[in-house]
Short mmCIF file of C-alpha atoms in Angstrom, two decimals:
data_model
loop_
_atom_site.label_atom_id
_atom_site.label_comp_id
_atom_site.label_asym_id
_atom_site.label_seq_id
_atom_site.Cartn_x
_atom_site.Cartn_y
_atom_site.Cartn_z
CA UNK A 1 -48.52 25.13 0.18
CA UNK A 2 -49.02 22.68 3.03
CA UNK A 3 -52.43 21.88 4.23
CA UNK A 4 -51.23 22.77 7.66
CA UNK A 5 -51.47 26.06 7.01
CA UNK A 6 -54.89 26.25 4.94
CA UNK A 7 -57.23 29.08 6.36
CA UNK A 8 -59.31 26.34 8.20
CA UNK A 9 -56.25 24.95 9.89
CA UNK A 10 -54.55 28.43 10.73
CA UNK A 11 -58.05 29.16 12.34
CA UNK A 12 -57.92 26.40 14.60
CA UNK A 13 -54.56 26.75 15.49
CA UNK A 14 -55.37 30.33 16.86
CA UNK A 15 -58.35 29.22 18.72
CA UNK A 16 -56.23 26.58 20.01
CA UNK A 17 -53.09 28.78 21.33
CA UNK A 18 -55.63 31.21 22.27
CA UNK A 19 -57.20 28.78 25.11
CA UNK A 20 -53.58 27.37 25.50
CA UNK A 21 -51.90 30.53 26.48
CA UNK A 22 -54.92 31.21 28.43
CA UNK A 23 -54.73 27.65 30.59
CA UNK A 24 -51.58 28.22 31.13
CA UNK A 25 -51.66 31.53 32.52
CA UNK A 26 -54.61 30.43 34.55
CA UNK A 27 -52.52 27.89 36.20
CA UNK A 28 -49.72 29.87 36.96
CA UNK A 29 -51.63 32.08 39.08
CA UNK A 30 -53.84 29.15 40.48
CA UNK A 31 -51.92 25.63 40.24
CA UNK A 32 -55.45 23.38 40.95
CA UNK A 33 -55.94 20.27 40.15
CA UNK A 34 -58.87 21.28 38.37
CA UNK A 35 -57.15 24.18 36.78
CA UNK A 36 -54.04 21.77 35.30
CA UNK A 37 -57.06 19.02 34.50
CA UNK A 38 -58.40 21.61 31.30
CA UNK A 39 -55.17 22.99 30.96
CA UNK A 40 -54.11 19.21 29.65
CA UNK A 41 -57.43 19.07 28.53
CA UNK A 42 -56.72 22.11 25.69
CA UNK A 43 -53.15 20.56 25.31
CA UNK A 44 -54.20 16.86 24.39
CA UNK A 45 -57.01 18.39 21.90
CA UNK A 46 -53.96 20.63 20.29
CA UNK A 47 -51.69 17.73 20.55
CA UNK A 48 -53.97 15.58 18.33
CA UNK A 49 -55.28 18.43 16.36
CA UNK A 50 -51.63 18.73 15.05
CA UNK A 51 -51.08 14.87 14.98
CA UNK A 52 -54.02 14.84 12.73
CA UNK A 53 -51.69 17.02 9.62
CA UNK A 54 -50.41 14.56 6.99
CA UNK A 55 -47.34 16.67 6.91
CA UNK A 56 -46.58 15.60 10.84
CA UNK A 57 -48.43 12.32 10.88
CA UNK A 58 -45.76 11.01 8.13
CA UNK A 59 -43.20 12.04 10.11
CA UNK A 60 -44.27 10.34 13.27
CA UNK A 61 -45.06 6.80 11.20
CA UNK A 62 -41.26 6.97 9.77
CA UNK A 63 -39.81 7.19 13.06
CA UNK A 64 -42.21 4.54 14.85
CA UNK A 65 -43.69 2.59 12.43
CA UNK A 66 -47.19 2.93 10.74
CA UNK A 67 -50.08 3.66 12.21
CA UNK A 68 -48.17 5.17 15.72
CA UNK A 69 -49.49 8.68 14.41
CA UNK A 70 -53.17 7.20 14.72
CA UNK A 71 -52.80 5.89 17.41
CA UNK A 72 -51.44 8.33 19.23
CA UNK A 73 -53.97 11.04 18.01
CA UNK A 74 -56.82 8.89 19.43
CA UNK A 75 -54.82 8.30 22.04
CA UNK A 76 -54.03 12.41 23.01
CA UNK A 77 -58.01 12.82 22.24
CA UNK A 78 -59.05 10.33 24.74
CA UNK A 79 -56.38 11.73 27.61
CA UNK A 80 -57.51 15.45 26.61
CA UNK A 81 -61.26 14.18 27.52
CA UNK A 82 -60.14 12.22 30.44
CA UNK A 83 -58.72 15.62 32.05
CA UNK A 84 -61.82 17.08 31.60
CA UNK A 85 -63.91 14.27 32.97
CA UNK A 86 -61.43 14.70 35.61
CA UNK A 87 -62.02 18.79 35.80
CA UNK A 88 -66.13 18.50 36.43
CA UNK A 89 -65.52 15.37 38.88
CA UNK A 90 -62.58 17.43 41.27
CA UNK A 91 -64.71 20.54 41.17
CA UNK A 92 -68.30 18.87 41.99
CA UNK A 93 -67.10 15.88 44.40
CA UNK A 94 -64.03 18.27 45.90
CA UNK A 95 -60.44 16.48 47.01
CA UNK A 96 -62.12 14.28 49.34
CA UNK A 97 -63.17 11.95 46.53
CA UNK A 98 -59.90 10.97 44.83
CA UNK A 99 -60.43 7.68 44.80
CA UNK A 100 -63.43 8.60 42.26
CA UNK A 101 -61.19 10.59 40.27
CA UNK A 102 -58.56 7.94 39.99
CA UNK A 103 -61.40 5.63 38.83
CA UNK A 104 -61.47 7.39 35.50
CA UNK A 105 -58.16 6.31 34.30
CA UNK A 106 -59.17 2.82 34.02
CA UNK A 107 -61.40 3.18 31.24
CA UNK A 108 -59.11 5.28 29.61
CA UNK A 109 -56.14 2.95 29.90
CA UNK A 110 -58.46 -0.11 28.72
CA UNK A 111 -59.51 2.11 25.37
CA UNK A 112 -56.15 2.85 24.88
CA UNK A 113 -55.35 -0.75 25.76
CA UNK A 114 -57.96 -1.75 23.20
CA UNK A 115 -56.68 0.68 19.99
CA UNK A 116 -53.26 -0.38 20.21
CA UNK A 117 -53.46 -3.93 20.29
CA UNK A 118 -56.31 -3.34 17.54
CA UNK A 119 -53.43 -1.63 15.44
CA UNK A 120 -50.55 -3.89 15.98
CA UNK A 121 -53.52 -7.20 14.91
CA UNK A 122 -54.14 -4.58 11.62
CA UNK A 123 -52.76 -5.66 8.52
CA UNK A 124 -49.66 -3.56 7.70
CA UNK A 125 -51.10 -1.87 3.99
CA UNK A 126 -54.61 -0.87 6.28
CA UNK A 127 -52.58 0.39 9.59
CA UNK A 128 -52.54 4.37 9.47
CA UNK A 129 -55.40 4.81 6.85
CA UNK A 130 -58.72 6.66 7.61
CA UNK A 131 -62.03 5.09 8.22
CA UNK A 132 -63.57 4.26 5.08
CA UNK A 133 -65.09 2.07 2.59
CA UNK A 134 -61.70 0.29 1.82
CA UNK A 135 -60.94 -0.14 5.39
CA UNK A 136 -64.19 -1.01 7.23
CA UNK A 137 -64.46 -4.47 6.90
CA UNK A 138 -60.83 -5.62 8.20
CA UNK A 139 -61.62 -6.55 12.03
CA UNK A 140 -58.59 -4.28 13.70
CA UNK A 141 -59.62 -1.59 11.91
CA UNK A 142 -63.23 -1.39 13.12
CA UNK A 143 -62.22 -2.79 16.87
CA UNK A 144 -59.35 0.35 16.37
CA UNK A 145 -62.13 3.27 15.37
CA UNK A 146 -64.79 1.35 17.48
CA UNK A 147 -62.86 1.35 21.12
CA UNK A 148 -61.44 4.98 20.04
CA UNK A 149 -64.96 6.32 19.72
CA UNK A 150 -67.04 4.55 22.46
CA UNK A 151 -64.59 6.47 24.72
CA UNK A 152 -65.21 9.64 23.23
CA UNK A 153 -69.00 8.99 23.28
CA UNK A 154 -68.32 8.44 26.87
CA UNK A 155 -66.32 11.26 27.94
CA UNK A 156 -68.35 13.76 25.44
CA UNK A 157 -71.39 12.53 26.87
CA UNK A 158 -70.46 13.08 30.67
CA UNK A 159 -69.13 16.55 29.95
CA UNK A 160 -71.92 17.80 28.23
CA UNK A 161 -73.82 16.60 31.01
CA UNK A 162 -71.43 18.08 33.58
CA UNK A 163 -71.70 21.43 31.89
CA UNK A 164 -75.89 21.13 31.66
CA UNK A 165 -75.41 20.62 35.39
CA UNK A 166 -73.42 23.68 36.19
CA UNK A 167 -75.16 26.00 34.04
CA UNK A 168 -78.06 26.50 36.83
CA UNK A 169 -75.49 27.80 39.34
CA UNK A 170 -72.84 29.53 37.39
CA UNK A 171 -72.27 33.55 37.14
CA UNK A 172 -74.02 35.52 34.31
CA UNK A 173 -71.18 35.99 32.28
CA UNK A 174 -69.70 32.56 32.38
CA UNK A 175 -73.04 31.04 31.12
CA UNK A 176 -72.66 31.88 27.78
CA UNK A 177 -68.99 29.90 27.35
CA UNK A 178 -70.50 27.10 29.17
CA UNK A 179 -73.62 26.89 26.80
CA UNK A 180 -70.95 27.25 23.76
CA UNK A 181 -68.41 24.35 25.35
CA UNK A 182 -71.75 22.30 25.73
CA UNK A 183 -73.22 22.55 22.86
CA UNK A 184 -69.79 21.83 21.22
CA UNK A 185 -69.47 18.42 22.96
CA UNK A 186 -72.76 17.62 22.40
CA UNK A 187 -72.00 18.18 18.71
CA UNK A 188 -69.08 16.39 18.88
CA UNK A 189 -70.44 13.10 20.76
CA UNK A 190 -73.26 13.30 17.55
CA UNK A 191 -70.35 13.04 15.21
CA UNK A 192 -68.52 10.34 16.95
CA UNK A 193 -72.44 8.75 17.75
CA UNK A 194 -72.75 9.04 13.76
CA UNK A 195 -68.94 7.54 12.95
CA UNK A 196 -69.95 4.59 15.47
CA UNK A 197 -73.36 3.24 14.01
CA UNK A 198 -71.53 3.68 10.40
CA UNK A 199 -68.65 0.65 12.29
CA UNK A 200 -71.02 -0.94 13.48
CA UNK A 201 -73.71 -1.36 10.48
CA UNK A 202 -70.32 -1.72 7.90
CA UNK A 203 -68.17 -4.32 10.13
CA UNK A 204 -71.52 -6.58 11.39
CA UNK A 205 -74.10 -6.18 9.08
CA UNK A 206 -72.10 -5.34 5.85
CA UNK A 207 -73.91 -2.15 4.34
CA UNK A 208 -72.10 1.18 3.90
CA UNK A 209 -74.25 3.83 5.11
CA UNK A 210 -71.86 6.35 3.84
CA UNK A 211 -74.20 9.22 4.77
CA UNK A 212 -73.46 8.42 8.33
CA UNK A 213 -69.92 8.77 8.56
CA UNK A 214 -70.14 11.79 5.97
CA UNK A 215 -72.27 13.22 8.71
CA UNK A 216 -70.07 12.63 11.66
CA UNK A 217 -67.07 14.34 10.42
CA UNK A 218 -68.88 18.07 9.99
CA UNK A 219 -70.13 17.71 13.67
CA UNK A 220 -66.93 17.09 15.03
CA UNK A 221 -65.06 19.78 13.45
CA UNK A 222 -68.11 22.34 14.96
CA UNK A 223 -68.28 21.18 17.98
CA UNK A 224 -64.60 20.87 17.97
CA UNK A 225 -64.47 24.66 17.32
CA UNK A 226 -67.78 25.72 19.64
CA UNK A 227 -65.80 24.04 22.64
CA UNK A 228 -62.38 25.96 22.03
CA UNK A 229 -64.53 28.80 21.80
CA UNK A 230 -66.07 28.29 25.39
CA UNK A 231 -63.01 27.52 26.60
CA UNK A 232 -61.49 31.03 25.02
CA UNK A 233 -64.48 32.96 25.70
CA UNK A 234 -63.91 34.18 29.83
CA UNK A 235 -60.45 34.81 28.81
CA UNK A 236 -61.04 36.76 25.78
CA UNK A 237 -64.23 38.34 27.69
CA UNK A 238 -61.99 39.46 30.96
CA UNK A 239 -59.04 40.84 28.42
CA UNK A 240 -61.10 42.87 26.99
CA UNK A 241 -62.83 44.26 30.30
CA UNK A 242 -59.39 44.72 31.38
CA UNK A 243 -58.29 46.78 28.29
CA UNK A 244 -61.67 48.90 29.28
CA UNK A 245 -60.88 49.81 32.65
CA UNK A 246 -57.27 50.28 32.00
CA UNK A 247 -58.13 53.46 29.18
CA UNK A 248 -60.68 54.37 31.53
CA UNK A 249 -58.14 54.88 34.36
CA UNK A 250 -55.92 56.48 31.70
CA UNK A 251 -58.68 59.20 30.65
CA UNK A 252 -59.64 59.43 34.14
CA UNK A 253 -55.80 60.06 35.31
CA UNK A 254 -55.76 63.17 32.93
CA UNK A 255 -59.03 64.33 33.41
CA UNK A 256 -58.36 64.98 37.48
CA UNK A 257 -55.05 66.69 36.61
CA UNK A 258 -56.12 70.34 37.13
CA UNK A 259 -57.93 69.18 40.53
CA UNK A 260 -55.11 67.59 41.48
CA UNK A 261 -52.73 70.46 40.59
CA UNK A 262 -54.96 73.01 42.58
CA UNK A 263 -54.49 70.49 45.97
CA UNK A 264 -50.80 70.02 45.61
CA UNK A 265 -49.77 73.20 44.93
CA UNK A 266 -51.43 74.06 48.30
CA UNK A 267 -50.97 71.23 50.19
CA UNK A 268 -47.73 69.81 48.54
CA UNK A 269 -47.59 66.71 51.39
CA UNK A 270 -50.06 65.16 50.38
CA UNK A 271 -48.10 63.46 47.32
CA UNK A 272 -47.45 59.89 48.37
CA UNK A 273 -43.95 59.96 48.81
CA UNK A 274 -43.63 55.82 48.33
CA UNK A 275 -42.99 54.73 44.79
CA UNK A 276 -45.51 53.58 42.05
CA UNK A 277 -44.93 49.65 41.84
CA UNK A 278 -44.32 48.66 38.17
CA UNK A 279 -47.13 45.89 37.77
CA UNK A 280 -50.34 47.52 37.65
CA UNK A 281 -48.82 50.55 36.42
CA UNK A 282 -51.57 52.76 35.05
CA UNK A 283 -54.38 51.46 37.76
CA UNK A 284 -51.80 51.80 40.69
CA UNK A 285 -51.48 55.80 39.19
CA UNK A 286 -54.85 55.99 38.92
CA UNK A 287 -55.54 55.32 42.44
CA UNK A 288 -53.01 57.08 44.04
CA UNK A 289 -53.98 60.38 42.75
CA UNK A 290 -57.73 59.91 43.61
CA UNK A 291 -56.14 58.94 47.04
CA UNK A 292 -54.17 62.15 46.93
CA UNK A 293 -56.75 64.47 45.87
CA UNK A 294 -59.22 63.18 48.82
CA UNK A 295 -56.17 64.17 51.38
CA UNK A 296 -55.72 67.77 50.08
CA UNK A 297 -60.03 67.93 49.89
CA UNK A 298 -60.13 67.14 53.72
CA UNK A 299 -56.86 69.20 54.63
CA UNK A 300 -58.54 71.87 53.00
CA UNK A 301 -62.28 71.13 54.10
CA UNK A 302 -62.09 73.54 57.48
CA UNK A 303 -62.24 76.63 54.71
CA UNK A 304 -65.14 74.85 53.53
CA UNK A 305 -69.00 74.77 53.66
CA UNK A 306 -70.51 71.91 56.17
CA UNK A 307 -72.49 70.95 52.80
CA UNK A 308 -69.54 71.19 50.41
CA UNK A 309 -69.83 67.34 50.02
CA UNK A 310 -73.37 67.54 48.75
CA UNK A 311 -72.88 70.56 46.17
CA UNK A 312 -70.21 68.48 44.65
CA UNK A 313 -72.68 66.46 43.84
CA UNK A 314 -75.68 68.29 42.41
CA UNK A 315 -73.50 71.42 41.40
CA UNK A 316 -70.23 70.70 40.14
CA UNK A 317 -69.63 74.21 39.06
CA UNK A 318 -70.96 75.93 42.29
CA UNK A 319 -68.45 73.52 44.83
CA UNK A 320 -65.64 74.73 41.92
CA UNK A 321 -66.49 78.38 42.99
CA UNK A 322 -66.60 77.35 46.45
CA UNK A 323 -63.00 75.13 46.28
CA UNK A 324 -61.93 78.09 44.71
CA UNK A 325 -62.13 80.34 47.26
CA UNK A 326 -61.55 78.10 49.66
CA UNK A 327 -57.94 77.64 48.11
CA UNK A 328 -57.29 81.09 47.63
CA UNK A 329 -58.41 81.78 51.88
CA UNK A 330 -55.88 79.24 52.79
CA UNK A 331 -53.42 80.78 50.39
CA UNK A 332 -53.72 83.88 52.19
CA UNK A 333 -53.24 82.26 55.67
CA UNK A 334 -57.00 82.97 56.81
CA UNK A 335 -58.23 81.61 59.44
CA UNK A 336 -60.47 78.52 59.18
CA UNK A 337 -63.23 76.82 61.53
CA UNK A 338 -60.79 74.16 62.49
CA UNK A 339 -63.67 71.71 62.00
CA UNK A 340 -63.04 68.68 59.53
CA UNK A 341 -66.25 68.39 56.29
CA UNK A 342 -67.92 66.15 54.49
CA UNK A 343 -65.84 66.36 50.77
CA UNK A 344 -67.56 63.66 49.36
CA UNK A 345 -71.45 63.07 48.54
CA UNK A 346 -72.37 60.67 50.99
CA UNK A 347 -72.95 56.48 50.15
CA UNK A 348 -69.98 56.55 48.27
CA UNK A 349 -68.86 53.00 49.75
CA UNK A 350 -65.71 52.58 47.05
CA UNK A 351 -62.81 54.01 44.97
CA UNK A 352 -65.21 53.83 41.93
CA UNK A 353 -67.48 55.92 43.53
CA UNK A 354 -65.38 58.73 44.49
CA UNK A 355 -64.18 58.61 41.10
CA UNK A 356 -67.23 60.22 39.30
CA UNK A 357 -67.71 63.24 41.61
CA UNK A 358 -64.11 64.10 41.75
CA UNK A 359 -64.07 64.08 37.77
CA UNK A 360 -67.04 66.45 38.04
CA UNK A 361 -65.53 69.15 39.84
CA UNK A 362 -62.01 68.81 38.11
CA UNK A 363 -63.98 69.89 35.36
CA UNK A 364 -65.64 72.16 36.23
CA UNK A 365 -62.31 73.03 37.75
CA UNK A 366 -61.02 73.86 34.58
CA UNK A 367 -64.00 75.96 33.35
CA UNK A 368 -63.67 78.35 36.68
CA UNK A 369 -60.53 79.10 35.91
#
């Protein structure tokens, strides 16, 4: 079986369509620069993820000669790190500073500059091949790996510290994919700190320190993973919160049936006469009956107690009795006070809030009868 699809690489290729799908959905609903900055961010990582497979790598050499493959992996890297250079500059300095924003592309044209003219100066048998022992010690090799990763060191470097930064002012809950995308980078300008003192101590000095570039490689793949993670994390975090509410509003929808039953079969206008739009089903549902259910309370509130709203909330049962009677009064044409009560404890401020009474006494609703 291909190596593409080892358990490592099928890992990473979830967390990376994971925080794809999730740019891209972010940017359809918000098209930002700084939005489409880590949406190419996650793309040029996947990109050269993917570039990185021997079985795609071979292809891309056959069609454009050896060594294009490496070069444009490094290449993808360095533009994926670029955008999100570009992502923490827009969103600190704002759109008045493009001019600052623009700036970064110069250093990432000049590394990308550098690496191809350091692979076309490469000796044909060397161009394409990893960073090792064999390869070190041939000049376009080491300029090659050298430019590639004092650019990442860069761009690693400022993120990390970009991230640092923002950490004192962001929301509780998008602290902790900021402190996983930052430690990621960090571990991932290590590795590429590592890779770059092994070039430099092999191509100047001579010696192999083989435990140096033996070390850079696990950091990179960690923080490689740590910083999809981040990335994922919000969007995984808010699907899930979503998935809550929506079987809470389902539950919630059932549970306020019989109440809701009671008012309409009295009060039979009070059922919204205007469609349910598609999107948002369930929640849309949800809120219309609650909606519904507080008309047919107040319609029916002048056969009610001036304190009804308050017994809903410290005796469920007893406001039951109470709606109970009150329903059966205006059944039998009775007359009513005329006067307009309270239905609801008082502070509720929201839709939430109304919620949890009105499930109460739908309840206890059920147990009355």
């Amino acid at each position: 079986m291909s190596t593409l699809f080892s358990p490592v690489n099928l890992f990473a290729m979830v967390l990376f369509a994971a925080a794809l799908a999730w740019r891209i959905y972010q940017v359809t609903r918000a098209p930002t620069v700084p939005n489409w900055a880590v949406t190419a961010c996650v793309a040029g990582f996947a990109a050269a993820f993917l570039l990185q497979q021997p079985v795609i790598s071979d292809e891309v050499d056959a069609v454009l000669g050896r060594g294009a493959a490496r070069v444009a992996n490094n290449a993808l890297l360095a533009c994926g790190l670029c955008a999100l250079v570009i992502f923490f500059l827009r969103s600190a300095l704002g759109p008045r500073r493009t001019r600052r924003v623009v700036a970064e592309l110069v250093p990432l044209a000049a590394a990308i500059t550098l690496m191809v003219v350091a692979m076309s100066l490469t000796p044909p048998r060397l161009r394409g091949l990893p960073l090792g022992p064999a390869t070190i010690h041939d000049s376009g090799v080491a300029v090659f790996y050298l430019g590639a990763g004092l650019y990442l060191i860069y761009g690693l470097v400022a993120c990390t510290a970009w991230i640092v930064r923002y950490l004192r002012v962001a929301d509780r809950n998008l602290r902790i994919g900021l402190r996983l995308g930052a430690i990621g980078l960090a571990c991932a300008a290590a590795g590429s700190i590592f890779r770059a003192l092994y070039i430099v101590v092999a191509w100047v000095f001579g010696p192999l320190v083989k435990i140096l570039l033996l070390l850079g490689v696990p950091f990179v793949i960690v923080g490689t993973v740590l910083f999809l993670a981040g990335v994922t994390y919000p969007g995984v975090r808010a699907r899930l919160a979503a998935l809550r509410r929506r079987r809470r509003h389902r539950r919630e929808h059932l549970a306020l049936a019989p109440l809701w039953t009671a008012l309409v079969q009295a009060f039979p206008s009070i059922v919204l006469r205007t469609p349910p739009r598609r999107r948002g089903g369930v929640h849309r549902v949800h809120y219309r009956r609650v909606i519904e259910i507080r008309d047919g309370l107040v319609q029916l509130s002048p056969y009610l107690d001036a304190d009804f709203g308050e017994v809903v909330a410290t005796d469920p049962r007893a406001a039951a009795a109470a709606l109970k009677t009150a329903l059966e009064r205006h059944a039998a044409g009775e007359e009513s006070d005329g006067r307009a009560k309270q239905v609801l404890p008082a502070g509720a401020d929201d839709m939430e809030s109304d919620v949890r009474p009105l499930l109460a006494l739908s309840a206890a609703l059920t147990k009355e009868a």
